[in-house]
PDB file of C-alpha atoms in Angstrom:
ATOM      1  CA  GLY A 164      24.706 -73.011 -84.074  1.00 50.00           C
ATOM      2  CA  GLU A 165      21.754 -72.644 -81.804  1.00 56.00           C
ATOM      3  CA  SER A 166      18.994 -70.305 -82.780  1.00 62.00           C
ATOM      4  CA  VAL A 167      15.593 -69.297 -81.625  1.00 71.00           C
ATOM      5  CA  GLY A 168      13.377 -67.554 -84.095  1.00 65.00           C
ATOM      6  CA  LEU A 169       9.966 -66.028 -84.209  1.00 58.00           C
ATOM      7  CA  HIS A 170       7.897 -66.468 -87.341  1.00 61.00           C
ATOM      8  CA  LEU A 171       6.480 -62.982 -87.723  1.00 73.00           C
ATOM      9  CA  PRO A 172       8.104 -59.677 -86.769  1.00 87.00           C
ATOM     10  CA  THR A 173       4.738 -57.942 -86.315  1.00 91.00           C
ATOM     11  CA  LEU A 174       1.283 -59.194 -85.388  1.00 93.00           C
ATOM     12  CA  SER A 175      -1.728 -56.912 -85.441  1.00 95.00           C
ATOM     13  CA  VAL A 176      -4.952 -57.998 -83.716  1.00 95.00           C
ATOM     14  CA  GLN A 177      -8.247 -56.450 -82.750  1.00 96.00           C
ATOM     15  CA  GLU A 178      -8.921 -55.811 -79.089  1.00 96.00           C
ATOM     16  CA  GLY A 179     -10.797 -58.760 -77.633  1.00 96.00           C
ATOM     17  CA  ASP A 180      -9.471 -61.267 -80.167  1.00 96.00           C
ATOM     18  CA  ASN A 181      -7.068 -64.048 -79.283  1.00 96.00           C
ATOM     19  CA  SER A 182      -3.404 -63.672 -80.266  1.00 96.00           C
ATOM     20  CA  ILE A 183      -1.005 -66.435 -81.189  1.00 96.00           C
ATOM     21  CA  ILE A 184       2.719 -65.756 -81.330  1.00 95.00           C
ATOM     22  CA  ASN A 185       4.958 -68.485 -82.697  1.00 93.00           C
ATOM     23  CA  CYS A 186       8.560 -69.441 -82.128  1.00 92.00           C
ATOM     24  CA  ALA A 187      10.854 -72.116 -83.536  1.00 91.00           C
ATOM     25  CA  TYR A 188      14.050 -73.382 -81.974  1.00 87.00           C
ATOM     26  CA  SER A 189      16.895 -75.426 -83.370  1.00 83.00           C
ATOM     27  CA  ASN A 190      18.526 -77.059 -80.338  1.00 83.00           C
ATOM     28  CA  SER A 191      16.859 -80.409 -79.773  1.00 82.00           C
ATOM     29  CA  ALA A 192      18.524 -80.564 -76.343  1.00 82.00           C
ATOM     30  CA  SER A 193      16.609 -77.474 -75.194  1.00 84.00           C
ATOM     31  CA  ASP A 194      14.576 -78.369 -72.132  1.00 85.00           C
ATOM     32  CA  TYR A 195      13.263 -75.107 -70.748  1.00 90.00           C
ATOM     33  CA  PHE A 196      11.504 -72.251 -72.490  1.00 92.00           C
ATOM     34  CA  ILE A 197      10.381 -68.831 -71.378  1.00 93.00           C
ATOM     35  CA  TRP A 198       8.176 -66.148 -72.863  1.00 95.00           C
ATOM     36  CA  TYR A 199       9.015 -62.539 -72.082  1.00 94.00           C
ATOM     37  CA  LYS A 200       7.099 -59.353 -72.765  1.00 95.00           C
ATOM     38  CA  GLN A 201       9.055 -56.168 -73.353  1.00 94.00           C
ATOM     39  CA  GLU A 202       7.348 -52.799 -73.352  1.00 94.00           C
ATOM     40  CA  SER A 203       9.047 -49.781 -74.834  1.00 90.00           C
ATOM     41  CA  GLY A 204      11.883 -48.543 -72.636  1.00 88.00           C
ATOM     42  CA  LYS A 205      11.614 -51.423 -70.173  1.00 91.00           C
ATOM     43  CA  GLY A 206      13.345 -54.694 -69.499  1.00 93.00           C
ATOM     44  CA  PRO A 207      11.952 -58.101 -70.497  1.00 93.00           C
ATOM     45  CA  GLN A 208       9.157 -59.144 -68.160  1.00 94.00           C
ATOM     46  CA  PHE A 209       8.544 -62.822 -67.418  1.00 92.00           C
ATOM     47  CA  ILE A 210       5.195 -64.095 -68.687  1.00 94.00           C
ATOM     48  CA  ILE A 211       5.231 -67.881 -68.524  1.00 95.00           C
ATOM     49  CA  ASP A 212       7.625 -70.792 -68.789  1.00 93.00           C
ATOM     50  CA  ILE A 213       7.441 -74.435 -69.740  1.00 94.00           C
ATOM     51  CA  ARG A 214       9.701 -77.429 -69.276  1.00 91.00           C
ATOM     52  CA  SER A 215      10.302 -79.985 -71.983  1.00 90.00           C
ATOM     53  CA  ASN A 216       8.406 -82.694 -70.102  1.00 91.00           C
ATOM     54  CA  MET A 217       5.209 -80.714 -70.674  1.00 94.00           C
ATOM     55  CA  ASP A 218       3.361 -79.789 -73.858  1.00 96.00           C
ATOM     56  CA  LYS A 219       1.019 -77.167 -72.453  1.00 97.00           C
ATOM     57  CA  ARG A 220       0.950 -74.747 -69.586  1.00 96.00           C
ATOM     58  CA  GLN A 221      -1.634 -72.135 -68.709  1.00 96.00           C
ATOM     59  CA  GLY A 222      -1.407 -68.889 -66.850  1.00 93.00           C
ATOM     60  CA  GLN A 223      -3.727 -65.969 -66.488  1.00 92.00           C
ATOM     61  CA  ARG A 224      -5.022 -65.307 -70.046  1.00 96.00           C
ATOM     62  CA  VAL A 225      -1.897 -66.900 -71.494  1.00 97.00           C
ATOM     63  CA  THR A 226      -1.148 -70.423 -72.658  1.00 97.00           C
ATOM     64  CA  VAL A 227       2.150 -71.787 -73.894  1.00 97.00           C
ATOM     65  CA  LEU A 228       2.227 -74.816 -76.180  1.00 97.00           C
ATOM     66  CA  LEU A 229       5.351 -76.833 -76.840  1.00 96.00           C
ATOM     67  CA  ASN A 230       5.733 -79.240 -79.749  1.00 95.00           C
ATOM     68  CA  LYS A 231       9.084 -80.954 -79.361  1.00 92.00           C
ATOM     69  CA  THR A 232       8.619 -83.035 -82.487  1.00 92.00           C
ATOM     70  CA  VAL A 233       8.810 -79.981 -84.725  1.00 93.00           C
ATOM     71  CA  LYS A 234      10.684 -77.803 -82.209  1.00 92.00           C
ATOM     72  CA  HIS A 235       7.951 -75.216 -82.057  1.00 93.00           C
ATOM     73  CA  LEU A 236       6.664 -73.042 -79.252  1.00 94.00           C
ATOM     74  CA  SER A 237       3.647 -70.763 -79.197  1.00 96.00           C
ATOM     75  CA  LEU A 238       2.165 -68.184 -76.874  1.00 97.00           C
ATOM     76  CA  GLN A 239      -1.582 -67.702 -76.905  1.00 97.00           C
ATOM     77  CA  ILE A 240      -3.091 -64.595 -75.352  1.00 97.00           C
ATOM     78  CA  ALA A 241      -6.824 -64.705 -74.760  1.00 97.00           C
ATOM     79  CA  ALA A 242      -9.015 -61.624 -75.133  1.00 97.00           C
ATOM     80  CA  THR A 243      -6.120 -59.394 -76.136  1.00 97.00           C
ATOM     81  CA  GLN A 244      -6.129 -55.975 -74.490  1.00 96.00           C
ATOM     82  CA  PRO A 245      -4.381 -52.706 -75.415  1.00 96.00           C
ATOM     83  CA  GLY A 246      -2.024 -53.263 -72.487  1.00 96.00           C
ATOM     84  CA  ASP A 247      -0.772 -56.392 -74.220  1.00 97.00           C
ATOM     85  CA  SER A 248       0.860 -54.282 -76.922  1.00 97.00           C
ATOM     86  CA  ALA A 249       4.597 -54.977 -76.656  1.00 96.00           C
ATOM     87  CA  VAL A 250       7.423 -57.005 -78.124  1.00 93.00           C
ATOM     88  CA  TYR A 251       7.278 -60.682 -77.182  1.00 94.00           C
ATOM     89  CA  PHE A 252      10.384 -62.833 -77.006  1.00 92.00           C
ATOM     90  CA  CYS A 253      10.727 -66.543 -76.634  1.00 92.00           C
ATOM     91  CA  ALA A 254      13.899 -67.703 -74.951  1.00 91.00           C
ATOM     92  CA  GLU A 255      15.502 -71.055 -74.419  1.00 88.00           C
ATOM     93  CA  SER A 256      17.593 -72.116 -71.462  1.00 81.00           C
ATOM     94  CA  GLY A 257      19.103 -75.395 -70.473  1.00 61.00           C
ATOM     95  CA  GLY A 258      20.183 -77.869 -73.077  1.00 58.00           C
ATOM     96  CA  GLY A 259      23.434 -78.482 -71.283  1.00 59.00           C
ATOM     97  CA  SER A 260      24.545 -74.869 -71.191  1.00 66.00           C
ATOM     98  CA  ASN A 261      27.194 -74.244 -68.533  1.00 69.00           C
ATOM     99  CA  THR A 262      26.704 -70.473 -68.588  1.00 73.00           C
ATOM    100  CA  GLY A 263      23.017 -70.165 -67.760  1.00 77.00           C
ATOM    101  CA  LYS A 264      22.705 -68.241 -70.988  1.00 80.00           C
ATOM    102  CA  LEU A 265      19.261 -67.519 -72.331  1.00 84.00           C
ATOM    103  CA  ILE A 266      19.037 -67.736 -76.116  1.00 85.00           C
ATOM    104  CA  PHE A 267      16.512 -65.202 -77.319  1.00 86.00           C
ATOM    105  CA  GLY A 268      14.529 -64.973 -80.494  1.00 83.00           C
ATOM    106  CA  GLN A 269      14.406 -61.593 -82.182  1.00 79.00           C
ATOM    107  CA  GLY A 270      10.932 -60.712 -81.019  1.00 87.00           C
ATOM    108  CA  THR A 271       7.415 -60.269 -82.362  1.00 91.00           C
ATOM    109  CA  THR A 272       5.745 -56.900 -81.997  1.00 93.00           C
ATOM    110  CA  LEU A 273       2.102 -57.278 -80.985  1.00 96.00           C
ATOM    111  CA  GLN A 274      -0.114 -54.357 -81.937  1.00 96.00           C
ATOM    112  CA  VAL A 275      -3.603 -54.276 -80.464  1.00 96.00           C
ATOM    113  CA  LYS A 276      -6.138 -52.202 -82.363  1.00 93.00           C
ATOM    114  CA  PRO A 277      -8.975 -50.699 -80.327  1.00 89.00           C
TER     115      PRO A 277
ATOM    116  CA  ASN B1083      11.294 -56.278 -52.938  1.00 71.00           C
ATOM    117  CA  ALA B1084      12.583 -53.833 -55.521  1.00 79.00           C
ATOM    118  CA  GLY B1085      13.702 -56.736 -57.709  1.00 92.00           C
ATOM    119  CA  VAL B1086      16.558 -55.973 -60.096  1.00 96.00           C
ATOM    120  CA  THR B1087      17.584 -52.329 -60.250  1.00 96.00           C
ATOM    121  CA  GLN B1088      19.983 -50.640 -62.658  1.00 97.00           C
ATOM    122  CA  THR B1089      21.636 -47.234 -62.764  1.00 97.00           C
ATOM    123  CA  PRO B1090      21.965 -45.026 -64.658  1.00 97.00           C
ATOM    124  CA  LYS B1091      18.974 -45.234 -66.984  1.00 96.00           C
ATOM    125  CA  PHE B1092      20.772 -43.391 -69.749  1.00 97.00           C
ATOM    126  CA  GLN B1093      24.397 -42.426 -70.365  1.00 97.00           C
ATOM    127  CA  VAL B1094      26.344 -40.705 -73.120  1.00 97.00           C
ATOM    128  CA  LEU B1095      30.076 -41.353 -73.337  1.00 97.00           C
ATOM    129  CA  LYS B1096      32.857 -40.242 -75.605  1.00 98.00           C
ATOM    130  CA  THR B1097      35.072 -42.849 -77.219  1.00 98.00           C
ATOM    131  CA  GLY B1098      37.784 -43.905 -74.792  1.00 97.00           C
ATOM    132  CA  GLN B1099      35.954 -42.957 -71.621  1.00 97.00           C
ATOM    133  CA  SER B1100      35.308 -45.530 -68.925  1.00 96.00           C
ATOM    134  CA  MET B1101      32.249 -46.042 -66.797  1.00 96.00           C
ATOM    135  CA  THR B1102      30.495 -48.548 -64.552  1.00 98.00           C
ATOM    136  CA  LEU B1103      26.921 -49.709 -65.001  1.00 98.00           C
ATOM    137  CA  GLN B1104      25.408 -50.619 -61.677  1.00 98.00           C
ATOM    138  CA  CYS B1105      23.135 -53.585 -61.004  1.00 98.00           C
ATOM    139  CA  ALA B1106      21.639 -54.697 -57.720  1.00 98.00           C
ATOM    140  CA  GLN B1107      19.068 -57.250 -56.629  1.00 97.00           C
ATOM    141  CA  ASP B1108      17.428 -57.696 -53.247  1.00 95.00           C
ATOM    142  CA  MET B1109      16.102 -61.222 -53.748  1.00 93.00           C
ATOM    143  CA  ASN B1110      19.223 -63.050 -52.512  1.00 93.00           C
ATOM    144  CA  HIS B1111      19.673 -64.565 -55.965  1.00 93.00           C
ATOM    145  CA  GLU B1112      22.801 -66.590 -56.601  1.00 92.00           C
ATOM    146  CA  TYR B1113      23.016 -66.111 -60.347  1.00 92.00           C
ATOM    147  CA  MET B1114      23.377 -62.726 -62.013  1.00 95.00           C
ATOM    148  CA  SER B1115      24.144 -61.831 -65.592  1.00 95.00           C
ATOM    149  CA  TRP B1116      24.588 -58.973 -68.038  1.00 97.00           C
ATOM    150  CA  TYR B1117      23.101 -58.864 -71.527  1.00 96.00           C
ATOM    151  CA  ARG B1118      23.231 -56.318 -74.286  1.00 96.00           C
ATOM    152  CA  GLN B1119      20.329 -55.776 -76.642  1.00 94.00           C
ATOM    153  CA  ASP B1120      20.965 -54.591 -80.166  1.00 91.00           C
ATOM    154  CA  PRO B1121      18.392 -54.171 -82.960  1.00 81.00           C
ATOM    155  CA  GLY B1122      17.990 -57.323 -84.996  1.00 70.00           C
ATOM    156  CA  MET B1123      20.293 -59.344 -82.751  1.00 72.00           C
ATOM    157  CA  GLY B1124      18.223 -60.046 -79.682  1.00 77.00           C
ATOM    158  CA  LEU B1125      19.879 -60.180 -76.272  1.00 89.00           C
ATOM    159  CA  ARG B1126      23.405 -61.502 -75.960  1.00 91.00           C
ATOM    160  CA  LEU B1127      25.155 -62.618 -72.781  1.00 92.00           C
ATOM    161  CA  ILE B1128      28.207 -60.546 -71.793  1.00 96.00           C
ATOM    162  CA  HIS B1129      29.253 -61.900 -68.390  1.00 96.00           C
ATOM    163  CA  TYR B1130      27.650 -63.881 -65.636  1.00 94.00           C
ATOM    164  CA  SER B1131      28.196 -64.830 -62.007  1.00 94.00           C
ATOM    165  CA  VAL B1132      27.075 -67.909 -60.109  1.00 91.00           C
ATOM    166  CA  GLY B1133      27.786 -66.428 -56.709  1.00 93.00           C
ATOM    167  CA  ALA B1134      29.825 -63.886 -54.808  1.00 94.00           C
ATOM    168  CA  GLY B1135      33.447 -63.977 -55.897  1.00 95.00           C
ATOM    169  CA  ILE B1136      32.736 -66.035 -59.033  1.00 94.00           C
ATOM    170  CA  THR B1137      32.404 -64.560 -62.511  1.00 95.00           C
ATOM    171  CA  ASP B1138      32.827 -65.870 -66.028  1.00 93.00           C
ATOM    172  CA  GLN B1139      32.517 -64.783 -69.628  1.00 93.00           C
ATOM    173  CA  GLY B1140      29.466 -65.031 -71.818  1.00 91.00           C
ATOM    174  CA  GLU B1141      29.406 -64.839 -75.585  1.00 88.00           C
ATOM    175  CA  VAL B1142      30.420 -61.174 -76.052  1.00 94.00           C
ATOM    176  CA  PRO B1143      32.781 -60.303 -73.148  1.00 96.00           C
ATOM    177  CA  ASN B1144      35.401 -58.209 -74.941  1.00 96.00           C
ATOM    178  CA  GLY B1145      35.638 -54.649 -73.665  1.00 96.00           C
ATOM    179  CA  TYR B1146      33.783 -55.383 -70.432  1.00 98.00           C
ATOM    180  CA  ASN B1147      34.817 -56.366 -66.916  1.00 97.00           C
ATOM    181  CA  VAL B1148      32.708 -57.539 -64.011  1.00 98.00           C
ATOM    182  CA  SER B1149      33.131 -58.322 -60.341  1.00 96.00           C
ATOM    183  CA  ARG B1150      30.854 -59.812 -57.707  1.00 97.00           C
ATOM    184  CA  SER B1151      32.022 -58.847 -54.245  1.00 97.00           C
ATOM    185  CA  THR B1152      28.564 -59.264 -52.709  1.00 97.00           C
ATOM    186  CA  THR B1153      25.503 -61.352 -53.522  1.00 96.00           C
ATOM    187  CA  GLU B1154      23.490 -58.207 -54.184  1.00 97.00           C
ATOM    188  CA  ASP B1155      25.692 -56.264 -56.604  1.00 98.00           C
ATOM    189  CA  PHE B1156      27.069 -57.062 -60.036  1.00 98.00           C
ATOM    190  CA  PRO B1157      28.608 -53.988 -61.711  1.00 98.00           C
ATOM    191  CA  LEU B1158      29.649 -53.959 -65.363  1.00 98.00           C
ATOM    192  CA  ARG B1159      32.671 -51.868 -66.298  1.00 98.00           C
ATOM    193  CA  LEU B1160      33.499 -50.483 -69.701  1.00 97.00           C
ATOM    194  CA  LEU B1161      37.234 -49.877 -69.695  1.00 92.00           C
ATOM    195  CA  SER B1162      37.522 -47.779 -72.854  1.00 97.00           C
ATOM    196  CA  ALA B1163      34.183 -47.141 -74.507  1.00 97.00           C
ATOM    197  CA  ALA B1164      33.809 -47.659 -78.259  1.00 97.00           C
ATOM    198  CA  PRO B1165      30.891 -46.751 -80.564  1.00 97.00           C
ATOM    199  CA  SER B1166      30.280 -50.481 -81.045  1.00 96.00           C
ATOM    200  CA  GLN B1167      29.262 -50.612 -77.385  1.00 97.00           C
ATOM    201  CA  THR B1168      26.287 -48.359 -78.031  1.00 97.00           C
ATOM    202  CA  SER B1169      23.434 -50.566 -76.881  1.00 97.00           C
ATOM    203  CA  VAL B1170      20.870 -51.199 -74.198  1.00 97.00           C
ATOM    204  CA  TYR B1171      22.283 -53.163 -71.276  1.00 98.00           C
ATOM    205  CA  PHE B1172      20.188 -55.414 -69.101  1.00 97.00           C
ATOM    206  CA  CYS B1173      21.100 -57.048 -65.837  1.00 98.00           C
ATOM    207  CA  ALA B1174      19.262 -60.212 -64.848  1.00 95.00           C
ATOM    208  CA  SER B1175      19.190 -62.546 -61.880  1.00 95.00           C
ATOM    209  CA  ARG B1176      17.772 -65.898 -60.922  1.00 91.00           C
ATOM    210  CA  ARG B1177      17.419 -67.625 -57.594  1.00 89.00           C
ATOM    211  CA  THR B1178      19.853 -70.499 -57.866  1.00 82.00           C
ATOM    212  CA  TRP B1179      22.665 -71.794 -59.977  1.00 76.00           C
ATOM    213  CA  THR B1180      21.853 -75.315 -61.167  1.00 75.00           C
ATOM    214  CA  SER B1181      23.259 -77.198 -64.117  1.00 66.00           C
ATOM    215  CA  SER B1182      19.776 -77.912 -65.381  1.00 70.00           C
ATOM    216  CA  ASN B1183      19.201 -74.163 -65.925  1.00 69.00           C
ATOM    217  CA  GLN B1184      15.450 -74.728 -65.643  1.00 75.00           C
ATOM    218  CA  GLU B1185      14.779 -71.545 -63.804  1.00 79.00           C
ATOM    219  CA  THR B1186      13.660 -68.203 -65.103  1.00 83.00           C
ATOM    220  CA  GLN B1187      15.694 -65.040 -65.002  1.00 86.00           C
ATOM    221  CA  TYR B1188      14.306 -61.653 -63.994  1.00 92.00           C
ATOM    222  CA  PHE B1189      15.495 -58.530 -65.734  1.00 95.00           C
ATOM    223  CA  GLY B1190      16.177 -54.991 -64.637  1.00 96.00           C
ATOM    224  CA  PRO B1191      14.839 -51.927 -66.517  1.00 96.00           C
ATOM    225  CA  GLY B1192      18.007 -51.454 -68.560  1.00 97.00           C
ATOM    226  CA  THR B1193      20.656 -48.808 -69.169  1.00 98.00           C
ATOM    227  CA  ARG B1194      20.748 -47.089 -72.546  1.00 97.00           C
ATOM    228  CA  LEU B1195      24.326 -46.278 -73.511  1.00 97.00           C
ATOM    229  CA  LEU B1196      25.379 -44.057 -76.375  1.00 97.00           C
ATOM    230  CA  VAL B1197      29.077 -43.876 -77.255  1.00 97.00           C
ATOM    231  CA  LEU B1198      30.042 -41.028 -79.530  1.00 97.00           C
TER     232      LEU B1198
END
């Protein structure tokens, strides 16, 4: 079946360093990907998205890279701040789904050390 | 805009009780959905709606009912609560319903449900 997985359950970085969170997906028909940030006790918050016709997209302090050849997605956070501490999920949508369902990975917890 | 709102924030039920989780959005979004989030299993789709009067099942619909009488509201009903329904429930919406699905969904703050 389809799956979306993150490589590491926990990532610990020093404040000011860059963070890279990785994600692999299995559905080669996937054509739209989203990164969400979830803080404790809150709902997933949209960070950035990317369509399959792109390999890179940049936002404010965040960059998403998509490698369709190896079905890999990454989220880069520049100059990581304490407020970036949260669980990060990659999610896949599209791929012919007729339900609009998002397929989520299980999340990577980012811990920012002061 | 308030975005996607959910009530209550937290609820404790006894096995067999029924309740309705409320969800509303003020963005005039066509598509709305309900997910549950369980440890180690990510978020799973329960039910979804592509517009007022139209609902359909997701991947884990058993034990839940939904209705969509207005564009704004999408309540989720638990008919007879079971301990297996202990979870965090999230409502989400997105602007349009297109077959390409290349559009992000925005989530509410969640309802934490404990069934004893």
